[in-house]
Amino acid sequence: MEKLKEFALKINIHDYYYPVMMIVYVLTLISFNIFRPGIVSAVFMVCIVALAFLKGLIPSFKKMSAPDMIMGIYIIYNILSVIWVTVHGYPVSVYLGELFTTALPMIFYFYGRGAGEKERDRFYTVFILSVLFIGIVGIILYITSPAVYLDYLFEHDFISKADTSTMRVRMQSLIGSTLLGYLGVASMLISMYFIEKEKGKAGKLIFVLSTVIAIMSNQRAAMAAAILIIVYLNVLVFFTYRLADRKYFIGELAVLIAVFAAFAIFFRGVILKIYYRLVSLPQAIGERSDQWVGAANNMTNIWLGNGLGVNGHRAIGINKYVIADGGLAKLYCEMGIIGTALFIFLVILILKRGVRDLKKYSAEAGLIVITLIMCTGSNMLSFALATPILYYTFGVIAGGRE
């Protein structure tokens, strides 16, 4: 038993979460009945939580900073919401599903908080490689479109018809275009950490590849976020911190204009497709606002909220007011005024620290802001592959960089 405990303390199990999950998703193409991503993720998350306590990553009350306290209270609040989920007559199953995808991944905050530079570099590297892996697999499947892949997408409701033309409307890989787009965007921002630190070609190449993945997902939020990140990176590099001579900015701008002109001439349909997707973004938000208002007006308790999972997709057929697209609206309806206030307060404290030392935390602060923006139209806070990297960056800023 002592040797097992010693081994557990040495292993950095959270580093393996993303690569293992990506491999499991690829294996689902062989057999979804054998390789179940949801079950693997849940077991992994329980182990990660257990080891966080075993390793003493969660500080004592006296050593907790303000963000630590708010994060701890918010996690407990999410877990305890099972009480009002059941009191209001909803099945525990809707809660349990969200517990493993929304609440338990918050433990990554404490892994980020306690990470030194070496640990942080390793986690970020593994995350980026995992995203590029699933993205490249997606590109290969997108181009070759094998029958088994079309059947897979149709069976999991990623496409409405199992044919190549329908599949190529969006690049889904094996995780869905919404999640793929977000991970591409997150990888873009994390690559900024290495661009700043190493000032080499590797970080820039990762940034470009991640941008391609985000754009190919054909998700409006991901495409808009990718454009904002490109602007953000250029402002930081050439104007705010002047990490590079401005003559390179002129050169980069010239290259972008030339590439855009070439696409406009030879691939006009692609440019128009992206343009129409982007300009339809405000309309999409407007169409979803009725869904948000309806859910908010029918909350069982405005202060406590409905409870974790009650407004999520697992409650379809149980709750009339399910929020399919809108992570922030879903958070408010499930967590109520108290839970939402805790989350907002936490974000303010973290971003205040991040902005105060933006040169160090540009990647992490950018990821938090972009995630919140994307949450207006997508339930990013409910994806088991999205929440770990988000809360890890929360922890990095809260813990301070060595």
Coordinates of C-alpha atoms in Angstrom, one line a residue:
M1 CA 0.0 0.0 0.0
E2 CA 2.8 2.4 0.9
K3 CA 4.5 1.7 -2.5
L4 CA 1.2 2.4 -4.3
K5 CA 0.8 5.6 -2.4
E6 CA 4.4 6.6 -3.2
F7 CA 3.9 5.9 -6.9
A8 CA 0.6 7.9 -6.9
L9 CA 2.4 10.9 -5.4
K10 CA 5.1 10.8 -8.1
I11 CA 2.8 10.4 -11.1
N12 CA 1.4 13.6 -12.7
I13 CA -1.9 12.0 -13.8
H14 CA -3.5 15.2 -14.9
D15 CA -0.8 15.5 -17.6
Y16 CA -2.2 12.4 -19.3
Y17 CA -5.8 13.4 -19.3
Y18 CA -5.9 15.1 -22.7
P19 CA -3.7 12.6 -24.7
V20 CA -5.6 9.6 -23.2
M21 CA -9.0 11.1 -24.0
M22 CA -7.9 11.9 -27.6
I23 CA -6.7 8.4 -28.1
V24 CA -10.0 7.0 -26.7
Y25 CA -12.0 9.2 -29.1
V26 CA -10.0 7.8 -32.0
L27 CA -10.6 4.3 -30.8
T28 CA -14.4 4.9 -30.8
L29 CA -14.2 4.9 -34.5
I30 CA -13.4 1.1 -34.1
S31 CA -16.0 0.4 -31.5
F32 CA -18.0 2.9 -29.5
N33 CA -19.4 0.1 -27.3
I34 CA -15.9 -0.8 -26.1
F35 CA -14.3 2.6 -25.9
R36 CA -16.6 4.9 -24.0
P37 CA -15.1 8.5 -23.7
G38 CA -17.6 9.5 -21.0
I39 CA -16.8 6.6 -18.7
V40 CA -13.1 7.0 -19.2
S41 CA -13.3 10.7 -18.6
A42 CA -15.3 10.2 -15.4
V43 CA -12.9 7.6 -14.0
F44 CA -9.9 9.8 -14.9
M45 CA -11.5 12.8 -13.3
V46 CA -12.2 10.9 -10.0
C47 CA -8.5 9.8 -9.9
I48 CA -7.3 13.3 -10.6
V49 CA -9.5 14.7 -7.8
A50 CA -8.3 12.0 -5.4
L51 CA -4.6 12.6 -6.2
A52 CA -5.1 16.4 -5.7
F53 CA -6.0 15.7 -2.1
L54 CA -3.4 13.0 -1.7
K55 CA -0.7 15.4 -3.0
G56 CA -1.9 18.2 -0.7
L57 CA -2.5 20.6 -3.7
I58 CA -5.4 22.1 -2.0
P59 CA -4.0 24.6 0.6
S60 CA -5.2 24.9 4.2
F61 CA -7.7 27.7 4.9
K62 CA -5.0 29.9 6.4
K63 CA -2.8 29.7 3.3
M64 CA -5.6 30.3 0.8
S65 CA -5.7 33.4 -1.2
A66 CA -9.0 35.2 -2.1
P67 CA -9.3 33.3 -5.5
D68 CA -8.5 30.0 -3.7
M69 CA -11.4 30.6 -1.3
I70 CA -13.9 31.6 -3.9
M71 CA -12.9 28.7 -6.1
G72 CA -13.3 26.2 -3.2
I73 CA -16.6 27.6 -2.3
Y74 CA -17.8 27.6 -5.9
I75 CA -16.8 23.9 -6.3
I76 CA -18.6 23.0 -3.1
Y77 CA -21.7 25.0 -4.2
N78 CA -21.8 23.1 -7.5
I79 CA -21.6 19.7 -5.7
L80 CA -24.2 20.6 -3.0
S81 CA -26.7 21.7 -5.6
V82 CA -27.7 18.0 -5.9
I83 CA -29.9 18.9 -2.8
W84 CA -32.1 21.3 -4.7
V85 CA -32.0 19.2 -7.9
T86 CA -33.7 16.3 -6.0
V87 CA -35.9 18.6 -3.9
H88 CA -37.4 20.1 -7.0
G89 CA -38.1 16.6 -8.4
Y90 CA -35.4 16.2 -11.0
P91 CA -33.6 12.9 -11.3
V92 CA -30.0 12.6 -9.9
S93 CA -28.8 11.4 -13.4
V94 CA -29.0 15.0 -14.8
Y95 CA -26.8 16.1 -12.0
L96 CA -24.3 13.3 -12.1
G97 CA -23.6 13.9 -15.8
E98 CA -22.7 17.5 -15.2
L99 CA -20.8 16.7 -12.1
F100 CA -18.1 14.9 -14.1
T101 CA -18.0 17.4 -17.0
T102 CA -18.5 20.7 -15.2
A103 CA -17.8 20.5 -11.5
L104 CA -15.0 18.0 -11.0
P105 CA -12.7 19.4 -13.7
M106 CA -12.5 22.6 -11.6
I107 CA -9.9 20.7 -9.6
F108 CA -7.5 21.6 -12.4
Y109 CA -7.4 25.0 -10.8
F110 CA -5.3 23.7 -8.0
Y111 CA -3.0 21.8 -10.3
G112 CA -2.4 25.0 -12.2
R113 CA -2.0 26.9 -8.9
G114 CA 0.7 24.6 -7.6
A115 CA 2.6 24.2 -10.9
G116 CA 6.1 25.5 -11.3
E117 CA 7.5 26.5 -14.7
K118 CA 8.6 22.9 -15.6
E119 CA 5.2 21.4 -14.7
R120 CA 3.3 24.2 -16.6
D121 CA 5.5 23.7 -19.7
R122 CA 4.8 20.0 -19.7
F123 CA 1.0 20.4 -19.2
Y124 CA 0.8 23.0 -21.9
T125 CA 2.9 21.0 -24.3
V126 CA 0.9 17.9 -23.9
F127 CA -2.4 19.8 -24.3
I128 CA -1.2 21.4 -27.6
L129 CA 0.0 18.1 -29.0
S130 CA -3.3 16.5 -28.0
V131 CA -5.2 19.2 -29.8
L132 CA -3.0 19.0 -32.9
F133 CA -3.4 15.2 -32.9
I134 CA -7.2 15.2 -32.9
G135 CA -7.2 18.1 -35.4
I136 CA -4.9 16.3 -37.8
V137 CA -6.9 13.2 -37.5
G138 CA -10.0 15.3 -38.3
I139 CA -8.3 16.8 -41.4
I140 CA -7.4 13.3 -42.7
L141 CA -10.9 12.0 -42.1
Y142 CA -12.3 15.2 -43.6
I143 CA -10.3 14.7 -46.8
T144 CA -10.7 10.9 -47.2
S145 CA -14.3 10.7 -45.8
P146 CA -14.3 6.9 -45.2
A147 CA -17.7 5.2 -44.9
V148 CA -17.1 4.1 -41.3
Y149 CA -16.5 7.8 -40.4
L150 CA -19.6 9.0 -42.1
D151 CA -21.6 6.3 -40.2
Y152 CA -19.9 7.4 -36.9
L153 CA -20.9 11.1 -37.4
F154 CA -24.4 10.2 -38.3
E155 CA -24.8 7.8 -35.4
H156 CA -23.7 10.5 -32.9
D157 CA -25.9 13.2 -34.5
F158 CA -22.9 15.3 -35.7
I159 CA -24.4 15.3 -39.2
S160 CA -28.0 14.9 -40.5
K161 CA -27.1 12.7 -43.4
A162 CA -24.3 10.2 -43.8
D163 CA -22.7 11.5 -47.0
T164 CA -19.5 13.4 -47.8
S165 CA -21.0 16.7 -48.8
T166 CA -23.0 17.0 -45.5
M167 CA -19.9 15.9 -43.5
R168 CA -17.8 18.6 -45.1
V169 CA -20.0 21.5 -44.0
R170 CA -18.0 21.5 -40.8
M171 CA -14.9 19.6 -39.7
Q172 CA -16.0 17.5 -36.8
S173 CA -13.0 15.2 -36.2
L174 CA -14.3 12.7 -33.6
I175 CA -15.3 15.2 -30.9
G176 CA -17.7 17.5 -32.8
S177 CA -17.1 20.9 -34.5
T178 CA -18.1 23.0 -31.4
L179 CA -15.5 21.4 -29.1
L180 CA -12.9 21.1 -31.9
G181 CA -13.3 24.8 -32.7
Y182 CA -12.8 25.8 -29.0
L183 CA -9.8 23.5 -28.6
G184 CA -8.2 25.0 -31.7
V185 CA -8.8 28.5 -30.2
A186 CA -7.4 27.4 -26.8
S187 CA -4.3 26.0 -28.5
M188 CA -3.8 29.3 -30.4
L189 CA -3.7 31.1 -27.1
I190 CA -1.5 28.6 -25.2
S191 CA 1.0 28.7 -28.1
M192 CA 1.4 32.4 -27.3
Y193 CA 3.0 31.3 -24.0
F194 CA 5.7 29.5 -26.0
I195 CA 6.1 32.3 -28.5
E196 CA 6.7 34.7 -25.7
K197 CA 9.0 32.3 -23.8
E198 CA 11.1 30.8 -26.5
K199 CA 10.7 33.3 -29.3
G200 CA 11.2 30.4 -31.8
K201 CA 9.5 29.0 -34.8
A202 CA 7.8 26.1 -33.0
G203 CA 5.3 28.3 -31.2
K204 CA 4.5 30.2 -34.4
L205 CA 4.0 27.0 -36.3
I206 CA 1.7 25.7 -33.6
F207 CA -0.2 29.0 -33.7
V208 CA -0.8 28.6 -37.4
L209 CA -1.9 25.0 -37.2
S210 CA -4.2 25.7 -34.4
T211 CA -5.7 28.6 -36.3
V212 CA -6.4 26.3 -39.3
I213 CA -8.2 23.8 -37.0
A214 CA -10.3 26.5 -35.4
I215 CA -11.3 27.9 -38.8
M216 CA -12.0 24.5 -40.4
S217 CA -14.5 23.7 -37.6
N218 CA -16.7 26.3 -39.3
Q219 CA -18.1 27.4 -36.0
R220 CA -18.9 31.1 -36.0
A221 CA -17.7 31.6 -32.4
A222 CA -14.4 29.8 -33.1
M223 CA -13.8 31.8 -36.3
A224 CA -14.6 35.1 -34.6
A225 CA -12.4 34.2 -31.6
A226 CA -9.5 33.2 -34.0
I227 CA -9.6 36.6 -35.6
L228 CA -9.7 38.4 -32.2
I229 CA -6.7 36.3 -31.0
I230 CA -4.7 37.2 -34.1
V231 CA -5.4 40.9 -33.5
Y232 CA -4.6 40.4 -29.8
L233 CA -1.2 38.7 -30.5
N234 CA -0.2 41.4 -32.9
V235 CA -1.1 44.2 -30.6
L236 CA 0.9 42.6 -27.8
V237 CA 3.9 41.8 -29.9
F238 CA 4.3 44.9 -32.0
F239 CA 2.6 47.7 -30.0
T240 CA 2.1 47.0 -26.2
Y241 CA 5.4 45.3 -25.4
R242 CA 7.3 45.8 -28.6
L243 CA 8.7 42.3 -28.6
A244 CA 9.5 42.7 -32.4
D245 CA 10.3 45.5 -34.8
R246 CA 7.3 47.1 -36.3
K247 CA 8.7 46.6 -39.8
Y248 CA 7.8 42.9 -39.4
F249 CA 4.2 43.9 -38.7
I250 CA 4.1 45.7 -42.0
G251 CA 5.6 42.6 -43.7
E252 CA 3.0 40.3 -41.9
L253 CA 0.2 42.6 -42.9
A254 CA 1.4 42.6 -46.5
V255 CA 1.5 38.7 -46.5
L256 CA -2.1 38.5 -45.0
I257 CA -3.4 40.9 -47.6
A258 CA -1.7 38.9 -50.4
V259 CA -3.1 35.6 -49.1
F260 CA -6.6 37.1 -48.7
A261 CA -6.4 38.5 -52.3
A262 CA -5.3 35.1 -53.6
F263 CA -8.2 33.4 -51.8
A264 CA -10.6 36.0 -53.1
I265 CA -9.5 35.4 -56.6
F266 CA -9.0 31.6 -56.7
F267 CA -11.2 30.5 -53.8
R268 CA -13.9 33.1 -53.7
G269 CA -16.5 30.6 -52.4
V270 CA -14.4 29.9 -49.3
I271 CA -14.1 33.6 -48.5
L272 CA -17.8 34.1 -49.0
K273 CA -18.6 31.1 -46.8
I274 CA -16.5 32.4 -43.9
Y275 CA -17.9 35.9 -44.4
Y276 CA -21.6 34.8 -44.3
R277 CA -20.9 32.6 -41.2
L278 CA -19.3 35.6 -39.4
V279 CA -22.0 38.2 -40.2
S280 CA -24.7 35.8 -39.1
L281 CA -23.3 35.6 -35.6
P282 CA -25.4 38.5 -34.1
Q283 CA -28.5 36.9 -35.6
A284 CA -27.7 33.5 -34.1
I285 CA -27.3 35.1 -30.6
G286 CA -30.6 36.9 -31.1
E287 CA -32.4 33.7 -32.0
R288 CA -31.1 32.0 -28.8
S289 CA -32.0 34.8 -26.5
D290 CA -35.6 33.7 -26.3
Q291 CA -34.4 30.3 -25.1
W292 CA -32.4 32.0 -22.3
V293 CA -35.2 34.3 -21.2
G294 CA -37.6 31.4 -21.1
A295 CA -35.3 29.4 -18.9
A296 CA -34.5 32.3 -16.6
N297 CA -38.2 33.2 -16.2
N298 CA -39.0 29.6 -15.1
M299 CA -36.2 29.0 -12.5
T300 CA -37.4 27.1 -9.4
N301 CA -35.3 29.4 -7.2
I302 CA -33.7 32.6 -8.4
W303 CA -31.2 32.7 -5.6
L304 CA -30.0 29.1 -5.5
G305 CA -30.8 28.2 -9.1
N306 CA -32.2 25.0 -10.5
G307 CA -29.1 22.9 -9.6
L308 CA -26.3 21.5 -11.7
G309 CA -27.5 19.8 -14.9
V310 CA -31.1 20.8 -14.8
N311 CA -30.9 23.1 -17.8
G312 CA -28.3 20.9 -19.6
H313 CA -28.8 18.5 -22.5
R314 CA -29.2 15.6 -20.2
A315 CA -32.4 17.1 -19.0
I316 CA -34.0 17.0 -22.5
G317 CA -37.5 15.5 -22.1
I318 CA -37.4 16.2 -18.3
N319 CA -37.1 20.0 -18.3
K320 CA -38.9 22.0 -20.9
Y321 CA -36.4 24.8 -20.6
V322 CA -33.1 23.3 -21.7
I323 CA -30.4 25.7 -22.8
A324 CA -28.6 24.0 -25.7
D325 CA -26.5 27.0 -26.6
G326 CA -25.4 29.6 -24.0
G327 CA -23.0 28.6 -21.3
L328 CA -23.4 31.8 -19.2
A329 CA -27.2 31.7 -19.4
K330 CA -27.1 28.0 -18.4
L331 CA -24.8 28.8 -15.5
Y332 CA -27.1 31.5 -14.2
C333 CA -30.2 29.3 -14.4
E334 CA -28.5 26.3 -12.7
M335 CA -26.4 28.2 -10.1
G336 CA -28.8 31.2 -9.4
I337 CA -27.7 34.6 -8.2
I338 CA -25.5 33.2 -5.5
G339 CA -23.5 30.8 -7.7
T340 CA -23.3 33.2 -10.6
A341 CA -22.0 35.9 -8.3
L342 CA -19.3 33.5 -7.0
F343 CA -18.2 32.7 -10.6
I344 CA -18.2 36.4 -11.6
F345 CA -16.2 37.4 -8.5
L346 CA -13.7 34.6 -9.2
V347 CA -13.3 35.8 -12.8
I348 CA -12.8 39.4 -11.7
L349 CA -10.2 38.5 -9.2
I350 CA -8.3 36.3 -11.6
L351 CA -8.4 38.7 -14.5
K352 CA -7.4 41.6 -12.3
R353 CA -4.2 39.7 -11.5
G354 CA -3.7 38.6 -15.1
V355 CA -4.1 42.1 -16.6
R356 CA -1.9 43.6 -13.9
D357 CA 0.9 41.4 -15.2
L358 CA -0.3 40.9 -18.8
K359 CA 3.1 40.3 -20.2
K360 CA 3.4 37.1 -18.1
Y361 CA -0.2 36.0 -18.3
S362 CA -1.2 37.1 -21.8
A363 CA -2.0 33.5 -22.9
E364 CA -4.0 32.6 -19.7
A365 CA -5.9 35.9 -19.5
G366 CA -6.7 35.7 -23.2
L367 CA -8.0 32.2 -22.9
I368 CA -10.3 33.1 -20.0
V369 CA -11.8 36.1 -21.8
I370 CA -12.2 34.3 -25.1
T371 CA -13.9 31.3 -23.3
L372 CA -16.4 33.7 -21.7
I373 CA -17.1 35.3 -25.1
M374 CA -17.7 31.9 -26.7
C375 CA -19.9 30.9 -23.8
T376 CA -22.5 33.4 -24.9
G377 CA -23.4 31.0 -27.7
S378 CA -22.0 27.7 -26.7
N379 CA -22.0 25.6 -23.5
M380 CA -18.2 25.5 -23.3
L381 CA -18.4 25.2 -19.5
S382 CA -20.1 21.8 -19.8
F383 CA -17.5 20.1 -22.0
A384 CA -15.2 17.7 -20.2
L385 CA -12.5 18.5 -22.8
A386 CA -12.9 22.2 -22.4
T387 CA -13.1 22.9 -18.7
P388 CA -9.7 21.4 -17.5
I389 CA -7.6 23.8 -19.6
L390 CA -9.8 26.7 -18.6
Y391 CA -9.5 26.1 -14.9
Y392 CA -5.9 25.2 -15.1
T393 CA -5.2 28.8 -16.5
F394 CA -7.3 30.2 -13.6
G395 CA -4.9 28.4 -11.3
V396 CA -1.8 29.5 -13.1
I397 CA -2.7 33.2 -12.7
A398 CA -3.9 32.7 -9.1
G399 CA -0.8 30.9 -8.0
G400 CA 1.7 33.3 -9.7
R401 CA 4.4 32.3 -12.1
E402 CA 7.8 31.4 -10.7

